[in-house]
Coordinates of C-alpha atoms in Angstrom, one line a residue:
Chain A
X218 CA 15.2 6.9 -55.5
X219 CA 14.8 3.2 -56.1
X220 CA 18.1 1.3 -55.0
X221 CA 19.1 -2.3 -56.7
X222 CA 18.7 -4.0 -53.5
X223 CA 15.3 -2.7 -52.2
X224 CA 13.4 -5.6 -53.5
X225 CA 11.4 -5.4 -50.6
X226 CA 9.6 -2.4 -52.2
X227 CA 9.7 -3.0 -55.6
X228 CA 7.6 -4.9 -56.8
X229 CA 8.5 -4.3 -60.6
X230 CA 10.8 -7.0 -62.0
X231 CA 13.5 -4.3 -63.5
X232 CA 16.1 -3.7 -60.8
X233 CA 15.9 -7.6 -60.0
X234 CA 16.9 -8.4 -63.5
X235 CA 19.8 -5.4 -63.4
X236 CA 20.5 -7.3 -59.8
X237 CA 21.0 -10.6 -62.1
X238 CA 22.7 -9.0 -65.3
X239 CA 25.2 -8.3 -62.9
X240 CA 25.9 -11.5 -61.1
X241 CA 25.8 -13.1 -64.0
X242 CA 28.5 -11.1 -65.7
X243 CA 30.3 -11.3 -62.3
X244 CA 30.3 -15.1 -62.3
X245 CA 31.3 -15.1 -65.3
X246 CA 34.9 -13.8 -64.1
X247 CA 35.9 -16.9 -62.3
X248 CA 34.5 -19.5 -60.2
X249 CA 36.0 -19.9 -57.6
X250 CA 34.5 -20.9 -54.3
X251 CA 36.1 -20.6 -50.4
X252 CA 33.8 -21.9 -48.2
X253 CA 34.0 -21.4 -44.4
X254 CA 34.2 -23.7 -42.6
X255 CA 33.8 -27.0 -43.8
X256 CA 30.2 -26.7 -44.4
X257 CA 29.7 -27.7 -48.0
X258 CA 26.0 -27.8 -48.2
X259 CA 25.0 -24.7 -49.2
X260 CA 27.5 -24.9 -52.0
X261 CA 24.7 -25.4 -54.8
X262 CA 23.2 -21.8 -54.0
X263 CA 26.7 -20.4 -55.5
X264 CA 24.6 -20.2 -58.8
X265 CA 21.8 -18.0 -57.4
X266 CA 22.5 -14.7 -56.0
X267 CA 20.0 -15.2 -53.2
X268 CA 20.1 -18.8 -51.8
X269 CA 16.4 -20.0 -51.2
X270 CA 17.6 -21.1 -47.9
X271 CA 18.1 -18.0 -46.6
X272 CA 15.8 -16.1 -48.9
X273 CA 12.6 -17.4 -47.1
X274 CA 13.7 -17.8 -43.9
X275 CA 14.1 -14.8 -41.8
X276 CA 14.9 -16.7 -38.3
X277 CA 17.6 -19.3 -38.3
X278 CA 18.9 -21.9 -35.5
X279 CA 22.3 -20.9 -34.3
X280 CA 23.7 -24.1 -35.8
X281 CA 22.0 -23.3 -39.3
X282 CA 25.3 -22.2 -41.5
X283 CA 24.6 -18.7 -44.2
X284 CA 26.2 -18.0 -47.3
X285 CA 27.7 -15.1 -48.1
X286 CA 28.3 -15.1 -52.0
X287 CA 30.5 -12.3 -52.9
X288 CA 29.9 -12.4 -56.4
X289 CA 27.3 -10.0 -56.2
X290 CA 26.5 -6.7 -54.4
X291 CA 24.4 -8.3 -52.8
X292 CA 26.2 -10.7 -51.4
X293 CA 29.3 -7.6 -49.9
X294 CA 26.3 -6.2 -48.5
X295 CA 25.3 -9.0 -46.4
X296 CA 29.0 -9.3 -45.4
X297 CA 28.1 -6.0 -44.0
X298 CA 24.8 -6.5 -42.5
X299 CA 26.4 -9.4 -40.4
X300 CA 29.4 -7.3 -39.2
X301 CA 26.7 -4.6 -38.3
X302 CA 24.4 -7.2 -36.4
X303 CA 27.7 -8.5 -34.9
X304 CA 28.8 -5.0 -34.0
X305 CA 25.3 -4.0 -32.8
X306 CA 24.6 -7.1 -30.2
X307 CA 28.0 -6.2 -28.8
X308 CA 27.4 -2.5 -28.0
X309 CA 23.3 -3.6 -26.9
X310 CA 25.3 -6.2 -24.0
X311 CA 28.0 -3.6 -22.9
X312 CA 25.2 -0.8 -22.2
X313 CA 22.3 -2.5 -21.3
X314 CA 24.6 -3.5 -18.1
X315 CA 27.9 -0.9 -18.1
X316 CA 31.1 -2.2 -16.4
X317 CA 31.2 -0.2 -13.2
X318 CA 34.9 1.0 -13.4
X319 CA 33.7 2.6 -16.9
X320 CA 35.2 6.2 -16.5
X321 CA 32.6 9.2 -16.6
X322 CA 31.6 10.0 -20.0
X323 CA 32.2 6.3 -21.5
X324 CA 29.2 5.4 -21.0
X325 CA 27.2 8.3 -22.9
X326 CA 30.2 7.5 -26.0
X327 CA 29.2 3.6 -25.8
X328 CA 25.7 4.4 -26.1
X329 CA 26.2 6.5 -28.8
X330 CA 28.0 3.8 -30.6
X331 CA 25.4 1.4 -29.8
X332 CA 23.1 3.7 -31.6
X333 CA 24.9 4.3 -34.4
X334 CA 25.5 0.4 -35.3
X335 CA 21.8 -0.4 -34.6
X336 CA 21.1 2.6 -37.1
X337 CA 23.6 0.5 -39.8
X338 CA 22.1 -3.1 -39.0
X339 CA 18.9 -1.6 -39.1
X340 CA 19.0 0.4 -42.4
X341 CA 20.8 -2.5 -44.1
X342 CA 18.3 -5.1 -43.3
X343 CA 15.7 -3.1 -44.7
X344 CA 18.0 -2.3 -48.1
X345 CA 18.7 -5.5 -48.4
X346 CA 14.6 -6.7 -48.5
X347 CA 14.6 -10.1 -48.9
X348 CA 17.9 -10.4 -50.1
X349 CA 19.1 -10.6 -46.1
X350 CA 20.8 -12.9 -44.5
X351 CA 18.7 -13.7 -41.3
X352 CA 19.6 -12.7 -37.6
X353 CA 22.7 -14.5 -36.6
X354 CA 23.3 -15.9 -33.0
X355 CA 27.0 -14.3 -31.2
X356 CA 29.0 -16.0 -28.5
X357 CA 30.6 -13.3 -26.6
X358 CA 31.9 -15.5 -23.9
X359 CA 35.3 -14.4 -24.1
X360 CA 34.7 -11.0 -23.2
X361 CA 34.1 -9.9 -19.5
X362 CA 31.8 -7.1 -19.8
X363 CA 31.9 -6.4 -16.0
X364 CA 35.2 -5.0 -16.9
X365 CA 36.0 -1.5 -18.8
X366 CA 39.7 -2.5 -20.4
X367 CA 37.8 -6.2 -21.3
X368 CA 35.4 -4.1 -23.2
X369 CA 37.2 -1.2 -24.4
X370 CA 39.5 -4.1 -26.1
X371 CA 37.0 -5.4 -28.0
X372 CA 35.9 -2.4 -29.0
X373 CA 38.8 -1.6 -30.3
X374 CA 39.0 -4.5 -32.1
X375 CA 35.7 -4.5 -33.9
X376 CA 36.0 -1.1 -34.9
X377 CA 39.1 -1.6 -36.6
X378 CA 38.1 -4.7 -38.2
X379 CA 35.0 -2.9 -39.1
X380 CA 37.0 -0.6 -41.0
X381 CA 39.8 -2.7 -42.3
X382 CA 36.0 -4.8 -43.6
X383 CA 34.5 -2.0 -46.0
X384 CA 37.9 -0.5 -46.9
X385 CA 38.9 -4.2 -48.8
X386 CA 35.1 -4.5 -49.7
X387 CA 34.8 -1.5 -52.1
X388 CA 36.6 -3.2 -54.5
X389 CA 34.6 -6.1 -54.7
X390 CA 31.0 -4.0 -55.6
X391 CA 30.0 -2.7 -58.8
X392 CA 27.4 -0.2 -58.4
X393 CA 28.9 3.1 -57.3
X394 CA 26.0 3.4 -55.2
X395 CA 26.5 1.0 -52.6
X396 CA 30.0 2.1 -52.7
X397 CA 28.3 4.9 -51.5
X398 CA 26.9 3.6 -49.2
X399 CA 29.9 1.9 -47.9
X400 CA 31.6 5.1 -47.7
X401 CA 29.1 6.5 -45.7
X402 CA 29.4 3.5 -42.8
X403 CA 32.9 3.1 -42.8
X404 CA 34.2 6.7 -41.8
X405 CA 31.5 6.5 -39.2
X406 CA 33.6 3.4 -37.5
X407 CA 37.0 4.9 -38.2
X408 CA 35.4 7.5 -35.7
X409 CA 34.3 5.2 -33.4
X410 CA 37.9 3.4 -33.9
X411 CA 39.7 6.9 -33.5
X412 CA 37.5 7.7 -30.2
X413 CA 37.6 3.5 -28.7
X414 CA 41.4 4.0 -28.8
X415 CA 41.8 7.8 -27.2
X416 CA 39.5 6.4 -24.2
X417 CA 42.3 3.6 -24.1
X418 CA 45.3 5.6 -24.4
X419 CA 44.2 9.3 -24.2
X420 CA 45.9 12.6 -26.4
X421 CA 48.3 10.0 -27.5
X422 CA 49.5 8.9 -31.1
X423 CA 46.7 5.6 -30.8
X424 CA 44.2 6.5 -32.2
X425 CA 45.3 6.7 -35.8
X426 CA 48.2 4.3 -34.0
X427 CA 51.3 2.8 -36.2
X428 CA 49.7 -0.9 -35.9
X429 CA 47.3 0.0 -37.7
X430 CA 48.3 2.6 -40.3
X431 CA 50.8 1.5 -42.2
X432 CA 54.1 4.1 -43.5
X433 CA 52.2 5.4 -46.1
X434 CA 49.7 6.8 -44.0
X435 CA 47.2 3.6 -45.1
X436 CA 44.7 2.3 -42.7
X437 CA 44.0 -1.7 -42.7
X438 CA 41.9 -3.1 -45.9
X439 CA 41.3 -6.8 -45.3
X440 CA 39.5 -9.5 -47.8
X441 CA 36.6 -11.1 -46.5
X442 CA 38.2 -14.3 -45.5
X443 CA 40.6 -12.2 -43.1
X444 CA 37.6 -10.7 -41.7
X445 CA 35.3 -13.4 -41.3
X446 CA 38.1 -15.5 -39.7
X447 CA 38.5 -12.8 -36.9
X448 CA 35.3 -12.5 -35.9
X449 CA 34.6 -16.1 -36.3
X450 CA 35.4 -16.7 -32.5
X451 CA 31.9 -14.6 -32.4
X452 CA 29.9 -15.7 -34.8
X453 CA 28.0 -19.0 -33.9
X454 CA 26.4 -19.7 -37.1
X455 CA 28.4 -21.8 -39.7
X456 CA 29.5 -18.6 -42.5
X457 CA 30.1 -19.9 -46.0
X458 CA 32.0 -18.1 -47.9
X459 CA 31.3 -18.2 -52.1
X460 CA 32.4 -16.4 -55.1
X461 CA 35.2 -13.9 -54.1
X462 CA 37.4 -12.7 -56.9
Chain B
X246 CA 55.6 22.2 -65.0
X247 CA 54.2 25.4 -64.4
X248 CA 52.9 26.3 -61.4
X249 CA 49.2 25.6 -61.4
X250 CA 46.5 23.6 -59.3
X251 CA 43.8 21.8 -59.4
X252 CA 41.2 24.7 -59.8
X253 CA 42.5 24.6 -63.2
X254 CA 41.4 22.0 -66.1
X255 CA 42.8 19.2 -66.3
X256 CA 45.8 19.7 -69.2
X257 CA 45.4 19.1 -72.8
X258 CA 48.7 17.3 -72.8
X259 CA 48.0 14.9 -70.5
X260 CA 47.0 11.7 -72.4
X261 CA 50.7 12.5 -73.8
X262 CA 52.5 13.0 -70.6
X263 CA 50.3 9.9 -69.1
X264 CA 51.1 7.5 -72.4
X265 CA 55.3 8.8 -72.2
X266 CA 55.0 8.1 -68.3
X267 CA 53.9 4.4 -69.3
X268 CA 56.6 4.1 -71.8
X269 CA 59.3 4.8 -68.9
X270 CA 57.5 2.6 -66.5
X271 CA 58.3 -0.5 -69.6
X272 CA 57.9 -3.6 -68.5
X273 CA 57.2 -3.1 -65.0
X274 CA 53.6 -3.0 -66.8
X275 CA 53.3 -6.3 -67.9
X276 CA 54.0 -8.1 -64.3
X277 CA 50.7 -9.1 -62.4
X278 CA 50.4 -8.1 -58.8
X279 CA 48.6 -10.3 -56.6
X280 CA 45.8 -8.9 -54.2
X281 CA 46.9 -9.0 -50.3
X282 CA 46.3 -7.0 -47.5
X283 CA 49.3 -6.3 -46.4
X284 CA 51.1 -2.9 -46.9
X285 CA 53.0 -2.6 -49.8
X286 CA 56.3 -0.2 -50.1
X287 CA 55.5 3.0 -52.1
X288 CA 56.7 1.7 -55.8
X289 CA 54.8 -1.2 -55.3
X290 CA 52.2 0.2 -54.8
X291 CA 52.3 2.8 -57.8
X292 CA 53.2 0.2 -60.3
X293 CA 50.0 -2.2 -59.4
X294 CA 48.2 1.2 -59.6
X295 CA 49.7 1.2 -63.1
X296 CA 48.8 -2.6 -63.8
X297 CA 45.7 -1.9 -65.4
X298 CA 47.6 1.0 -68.1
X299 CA 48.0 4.3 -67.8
X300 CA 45.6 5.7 -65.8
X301 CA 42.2 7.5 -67.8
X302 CA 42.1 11.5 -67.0
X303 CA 39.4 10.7 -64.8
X304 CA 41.4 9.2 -62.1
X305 CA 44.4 11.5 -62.6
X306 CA 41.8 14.6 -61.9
X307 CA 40.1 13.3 -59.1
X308 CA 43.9 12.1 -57.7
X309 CA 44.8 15.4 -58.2
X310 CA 42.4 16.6 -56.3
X311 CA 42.8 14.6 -53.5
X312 CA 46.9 15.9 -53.9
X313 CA 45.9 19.2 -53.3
X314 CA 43.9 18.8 -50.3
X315 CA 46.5 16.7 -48.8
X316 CA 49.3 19.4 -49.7
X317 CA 46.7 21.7 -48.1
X318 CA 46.6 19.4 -45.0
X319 CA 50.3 18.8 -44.7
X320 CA 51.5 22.4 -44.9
X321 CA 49.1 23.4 -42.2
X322 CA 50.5 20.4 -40.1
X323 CA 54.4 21.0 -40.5
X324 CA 53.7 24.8 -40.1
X325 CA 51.9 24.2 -36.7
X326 CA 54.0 21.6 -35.4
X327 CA 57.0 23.5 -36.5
X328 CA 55.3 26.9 -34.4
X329 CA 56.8 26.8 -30.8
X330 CA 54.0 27.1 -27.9
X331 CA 50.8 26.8 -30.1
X332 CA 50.2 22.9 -29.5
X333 CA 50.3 21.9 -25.9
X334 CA 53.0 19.1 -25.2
X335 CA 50.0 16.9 -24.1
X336 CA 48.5 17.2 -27.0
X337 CA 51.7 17.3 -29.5
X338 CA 52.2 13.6 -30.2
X339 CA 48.4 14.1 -31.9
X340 CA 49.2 16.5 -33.7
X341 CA 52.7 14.9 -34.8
X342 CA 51.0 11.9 -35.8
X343 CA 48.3 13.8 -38.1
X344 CA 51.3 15.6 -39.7
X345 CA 53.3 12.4 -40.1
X346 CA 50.0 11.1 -42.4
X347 CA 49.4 13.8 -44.5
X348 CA 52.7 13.6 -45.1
X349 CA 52.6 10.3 -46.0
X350 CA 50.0 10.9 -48.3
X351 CA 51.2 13.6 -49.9
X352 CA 54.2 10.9 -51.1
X353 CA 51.9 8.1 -51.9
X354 CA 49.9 10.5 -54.4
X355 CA 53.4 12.0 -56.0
X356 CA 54.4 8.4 -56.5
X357 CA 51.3 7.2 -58.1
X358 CA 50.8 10.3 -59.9
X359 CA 54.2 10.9 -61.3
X360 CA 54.8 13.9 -64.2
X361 CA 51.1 13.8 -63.8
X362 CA 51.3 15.6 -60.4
X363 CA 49.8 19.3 -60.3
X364 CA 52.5 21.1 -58.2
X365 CA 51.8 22.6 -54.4
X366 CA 49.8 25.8 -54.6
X367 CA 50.7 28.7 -52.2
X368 CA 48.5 28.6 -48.9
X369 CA 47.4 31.0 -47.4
X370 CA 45.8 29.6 -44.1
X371 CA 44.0 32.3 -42.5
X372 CA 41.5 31.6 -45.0
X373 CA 42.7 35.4 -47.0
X374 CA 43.0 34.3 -50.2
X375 CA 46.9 35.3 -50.0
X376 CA 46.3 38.9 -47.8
X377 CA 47.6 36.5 -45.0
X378 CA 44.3 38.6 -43.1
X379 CA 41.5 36.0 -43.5
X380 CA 39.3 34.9 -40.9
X381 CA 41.2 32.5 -39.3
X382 CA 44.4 35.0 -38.8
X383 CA 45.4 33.6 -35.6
X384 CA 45.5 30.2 -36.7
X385 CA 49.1 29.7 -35.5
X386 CA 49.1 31.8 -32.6
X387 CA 46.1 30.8 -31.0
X388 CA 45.7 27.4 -30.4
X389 CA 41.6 27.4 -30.1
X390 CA 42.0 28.7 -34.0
X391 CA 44.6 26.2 -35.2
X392 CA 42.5 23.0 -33.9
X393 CA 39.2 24.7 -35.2
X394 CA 40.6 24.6 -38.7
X395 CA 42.2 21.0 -38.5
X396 CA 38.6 20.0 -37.4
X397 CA 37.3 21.6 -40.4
X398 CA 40.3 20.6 -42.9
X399 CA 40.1 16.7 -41.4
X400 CA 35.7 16.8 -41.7
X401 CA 36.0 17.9 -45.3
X402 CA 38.8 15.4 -46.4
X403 CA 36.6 12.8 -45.4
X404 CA 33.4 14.5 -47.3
X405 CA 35.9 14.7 -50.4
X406 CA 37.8 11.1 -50.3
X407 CA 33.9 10.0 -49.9
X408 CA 32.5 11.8 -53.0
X409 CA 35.3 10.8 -55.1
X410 CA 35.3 7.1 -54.5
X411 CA 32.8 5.9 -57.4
X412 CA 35.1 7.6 -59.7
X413 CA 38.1 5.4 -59.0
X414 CA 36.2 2.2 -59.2
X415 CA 38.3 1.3 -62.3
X416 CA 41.2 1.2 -60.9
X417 CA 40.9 -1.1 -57.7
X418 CA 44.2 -0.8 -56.3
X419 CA 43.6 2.9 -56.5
X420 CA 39.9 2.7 -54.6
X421 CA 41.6 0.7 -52.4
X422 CA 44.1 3.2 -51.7
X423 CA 42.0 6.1 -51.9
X424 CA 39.1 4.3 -48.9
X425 CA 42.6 3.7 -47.0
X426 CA 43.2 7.2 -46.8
X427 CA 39.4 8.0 -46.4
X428 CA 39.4 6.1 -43.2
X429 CA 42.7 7.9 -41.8
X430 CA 40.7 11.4 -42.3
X431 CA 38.0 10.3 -40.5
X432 CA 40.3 9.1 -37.3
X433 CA 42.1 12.4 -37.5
X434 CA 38.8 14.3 -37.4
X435 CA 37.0 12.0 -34.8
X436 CA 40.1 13.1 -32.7
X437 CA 40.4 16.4 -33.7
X438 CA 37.1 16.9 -32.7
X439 CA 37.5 15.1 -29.3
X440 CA 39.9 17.5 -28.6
X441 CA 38.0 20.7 -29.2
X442 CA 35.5 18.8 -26.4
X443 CA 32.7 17.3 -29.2
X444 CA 32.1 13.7 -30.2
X445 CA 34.1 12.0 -32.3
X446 CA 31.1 12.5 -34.9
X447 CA 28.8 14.5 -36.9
X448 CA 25.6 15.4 -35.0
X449 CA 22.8 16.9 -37.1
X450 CA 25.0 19.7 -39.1
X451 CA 26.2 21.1 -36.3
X452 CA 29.6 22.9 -35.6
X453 CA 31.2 26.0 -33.9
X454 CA 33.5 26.7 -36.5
X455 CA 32.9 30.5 -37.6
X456 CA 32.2 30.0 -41.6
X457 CA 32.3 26.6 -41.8
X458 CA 28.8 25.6 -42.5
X459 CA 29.6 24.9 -46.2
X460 CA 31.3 21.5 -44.6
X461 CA 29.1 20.2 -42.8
X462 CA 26.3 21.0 -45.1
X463 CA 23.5 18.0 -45.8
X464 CA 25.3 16.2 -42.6
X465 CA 21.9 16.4 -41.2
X466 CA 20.3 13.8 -43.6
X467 CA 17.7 11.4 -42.2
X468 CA 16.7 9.8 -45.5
X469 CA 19.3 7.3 -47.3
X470 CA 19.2 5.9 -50.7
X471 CA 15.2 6.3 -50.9
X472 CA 14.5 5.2 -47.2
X473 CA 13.5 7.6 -44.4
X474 CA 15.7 6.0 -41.6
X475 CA 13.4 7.2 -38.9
X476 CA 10.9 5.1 -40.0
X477 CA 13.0 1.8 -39.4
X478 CA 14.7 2.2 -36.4
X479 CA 13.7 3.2 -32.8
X480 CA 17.3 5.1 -32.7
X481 CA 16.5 8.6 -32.2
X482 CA 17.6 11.4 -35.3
X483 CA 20.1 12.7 -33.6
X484 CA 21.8 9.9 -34.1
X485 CA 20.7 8.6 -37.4
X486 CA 22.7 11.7 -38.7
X487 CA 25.5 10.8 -37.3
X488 CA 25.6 7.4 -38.5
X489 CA 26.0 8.4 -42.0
X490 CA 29.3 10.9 -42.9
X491 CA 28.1 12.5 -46.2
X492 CA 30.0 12.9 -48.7
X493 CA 30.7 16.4 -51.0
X494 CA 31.5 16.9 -54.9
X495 CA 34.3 17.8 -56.0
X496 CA 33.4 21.4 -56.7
X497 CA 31.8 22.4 -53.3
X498 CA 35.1 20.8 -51.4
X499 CA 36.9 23.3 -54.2
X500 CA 34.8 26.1 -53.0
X501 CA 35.6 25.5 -49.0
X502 CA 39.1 25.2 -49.9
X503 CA 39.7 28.1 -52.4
X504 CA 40.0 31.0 -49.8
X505 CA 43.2 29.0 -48.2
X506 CA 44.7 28.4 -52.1
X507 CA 46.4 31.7 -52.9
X508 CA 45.7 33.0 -57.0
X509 CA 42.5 30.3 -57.0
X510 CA 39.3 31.4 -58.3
X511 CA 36.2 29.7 -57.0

């Protein structure tokens, strides 16, 4: 099956031009542009669904800001791929040296995690082609990763983000495919939330907890700019932020 | 109404009963409701899923759907919670909380659905078909039993919410909605399963439910969307699979269900 976004291994011209039907019909809706932070440089790519910037350049400086223009699949799936690469470098730090008061068995369910978000940065840099974003730099600082509650926090926290991520994203993609796709992620870190949060308080109501599921038995969608803003304490590169709804 | 579910077609009437539920809704219609992310009561809620116009018979059949399984789910939670000495009081406020959602759910979907609702079919949740004798007849004396088919119940709600989700796409307050219960289902199972001593998720297709293969079918995927993810990772296959919940049509969730739906004909 070829996908929309796999220009990396199509070389014929038809899904790029379905790519561009749709952000042009999508810009169409409205122009308006957030950008985040105050980086207003990129803000001439907001016409082109992949900004030549990033488009060529595969390695970036930790200083060098991306765009993230959600006027286009393309653009909700790079939204993903950093959350993944974000999620991924956290899990690669906590096991490549484990906190030693880590409790037996955390370890093994860590690594597994680990594996699982290197599996979803991995498999969306490739379906992405050139369309991705390139490898972004991560300031963990603030966690102490010699210590299991510091890390189990932070866990916790990225996996619910994670999810509260892809469950406002849907909405924002128009081919049912990548909502597909989306689906097919997003559970997977709802387990990982469900699992984080029994380690941290075990057989007890936390891990589908009230602060995060809401009276009508609703877990957390966030927009983009909600997201982004939490994990921007984490994210060194500059993120600009173009044509939400 | 009369009693019917959801393996039935979708009524004749219902364009009429939809276009007469939009009528009484009046000009609740016509306001705009802004996008936010924070929760919204129940009416709200039902009234921005009704901002777009009455919904198309798509949505109310695939809403339907989702009604049923979360009668199905919330039945089999108040029974067992309800059923002195089958869940452990370390393990109760788990159980509790599951029940609360499904619940929960069950009320979101009578509120967006309105006279559009199918009504609650009879369970029968030893998996008998109404004989009450079914495989699983222990399921609320025997405690191994009960949390085997919560596992199984919790793994193919998330396979269903996920199959259904390009169907509701528009209607974005309803997507929305529908991934915000998706996401629940897979907590509940991840824990579900962490209680029966597995990982929170789905390696290969593998399970040790007796006759539940049918949900965790095609869980053992390796290729995604046209790329064989074992060609572009080091991670190993075990865990590719379980990086990716797949998702199940609406007529093979039907199928795994219809033994526990009493008078339904897979």
């Amino acid at each position: 099956m070829t996908t929309p976004l796999q220009t990396h291994t199509d070389s014929g011209g038809n899904e790029g031009s379905r790519d561009r039907r749709d952000f042009l019909r999508m810009a169409g809706l409205g122009g308006l542009a957030l950008v985040l932070p105050a980086a207003l440089a990129n803000c001439a790519d907001s016409t082109s669904p992949m900004p030549p910037s990033t488009r060529l350049s595969r390695t970036i400086g930790p200083n060098d800001a991306v765009t993230l223009d959600f006027s286009s699949d393309i653009g909700v799936a790079n939204y993903a791929y950093a959350l993944e690469q974000l999620e991924a470098r956290f899990y690669n730090i906590v096991t490549d040296n484990p906190a030693s008061d880590l409790l037996a068995g955390e370890l093994a369910i860590l690594n597994d995690i680990r594996a699982h978000e290197s599996v979803h940065r991995d498999f969306l840099r490739v379906y992405l082609g050139a369309a991705a974003i390139p490898k972004l730099t991560f300031d963990f600082s603030s966690v102490d990763f010699t210590s299991r509650a510091s890390v189990l926090a932070t866990s916790r926290v990225f996996e619910d983000l994670g999810v509260a991520a892809y469950n406002g994203a849907g909405e924002l993609l128009t081919d049912p495919q990548n909502l597909l796709l989306a689906g097919k992620i997003v559970s997977v870190e709802a387990r990982h939330a469900a699992a984080i949060r029994d380690l941290i308080d075990p057989r007890s109501r936390f891990f589908a907890g009230d602060d995060v599921i809401d009276a009508n038995g609703l877990d957390r969608a966030f927009d983009p700019l909600t997201v982004l803003a939490a994990a921007d304490p984490y994210i060194v590169n500059p993120i600009n932020v173009v044509g939400l709804p | 109404m009369e009693n019917r579910n959801i393996l039935d077609t979708v009524d004749s009437d219902l364009a009429e009963r939809l276009l007469s539920r939009r009528a009484a809704l009046g000009s609740t219609l016509t306001a705009t409701f802004a996008l936010a992310s924070v929760p919204l009561g129940l009416a709200a809620l039902a009234r921005r899923a009704f901002a777009q116009g009455p919904l198309p018979a798509q949505i109310i059949n695939v809403l339907n759907f989702a009604l049923t399984l979360e009668y199905l789910e919330s039945e089999f939670y108040e029974t067992g919670v309800a059923t002195s000495g089958l869940i452990p009081v370390g393990e109760a406020d788990v159980f509790d909380q599951i029940r609360k959602h499904e619940s929960a759910h069950v009320a979101f979907l009578l509120s967006v659905l309105g006279a559009s609702a199918v009504s609650k079919p009879t369970f029968d949740f030893t998996a008998g078909n109404g004989s009450g004798t079914g495989p699983y007849a222990d399921v609320f004396s025997n405690y191994e039993t009960f949390k085997a088919v919560s596992q199984a119940f919790e793994d193919t709600g998330v396979r269903a919410y996920k199959g259904q989700a390009a169907n509701l796409m528009s209607n974005d307050a309803i997507l929305r909605a529908a991934l915000q219960i998706h996401s629940v289902e897979a907590r509940h199972a991840s824990e579900v399963r962490r209680l029966r001593g597995l990982d929170g998720w789905i390696t290969q297709a593998f399970n040790n439910i007796p006759g539940a293969d049918a949900v965790y079918a095609d869980e053992d995927a390796v290729r995604q969307f046209g790329i064989s993810v074992p060609g572009i990772t080091p991670v190993p296959r075990d865990e590719i699979t379980e990086a990716f919940d797949e998702p199940l049509s609406m007529g093979k969730v039907l199928a795994i269900v219809a033994p526990f739906i009493v008078g339904s004909n897979p």
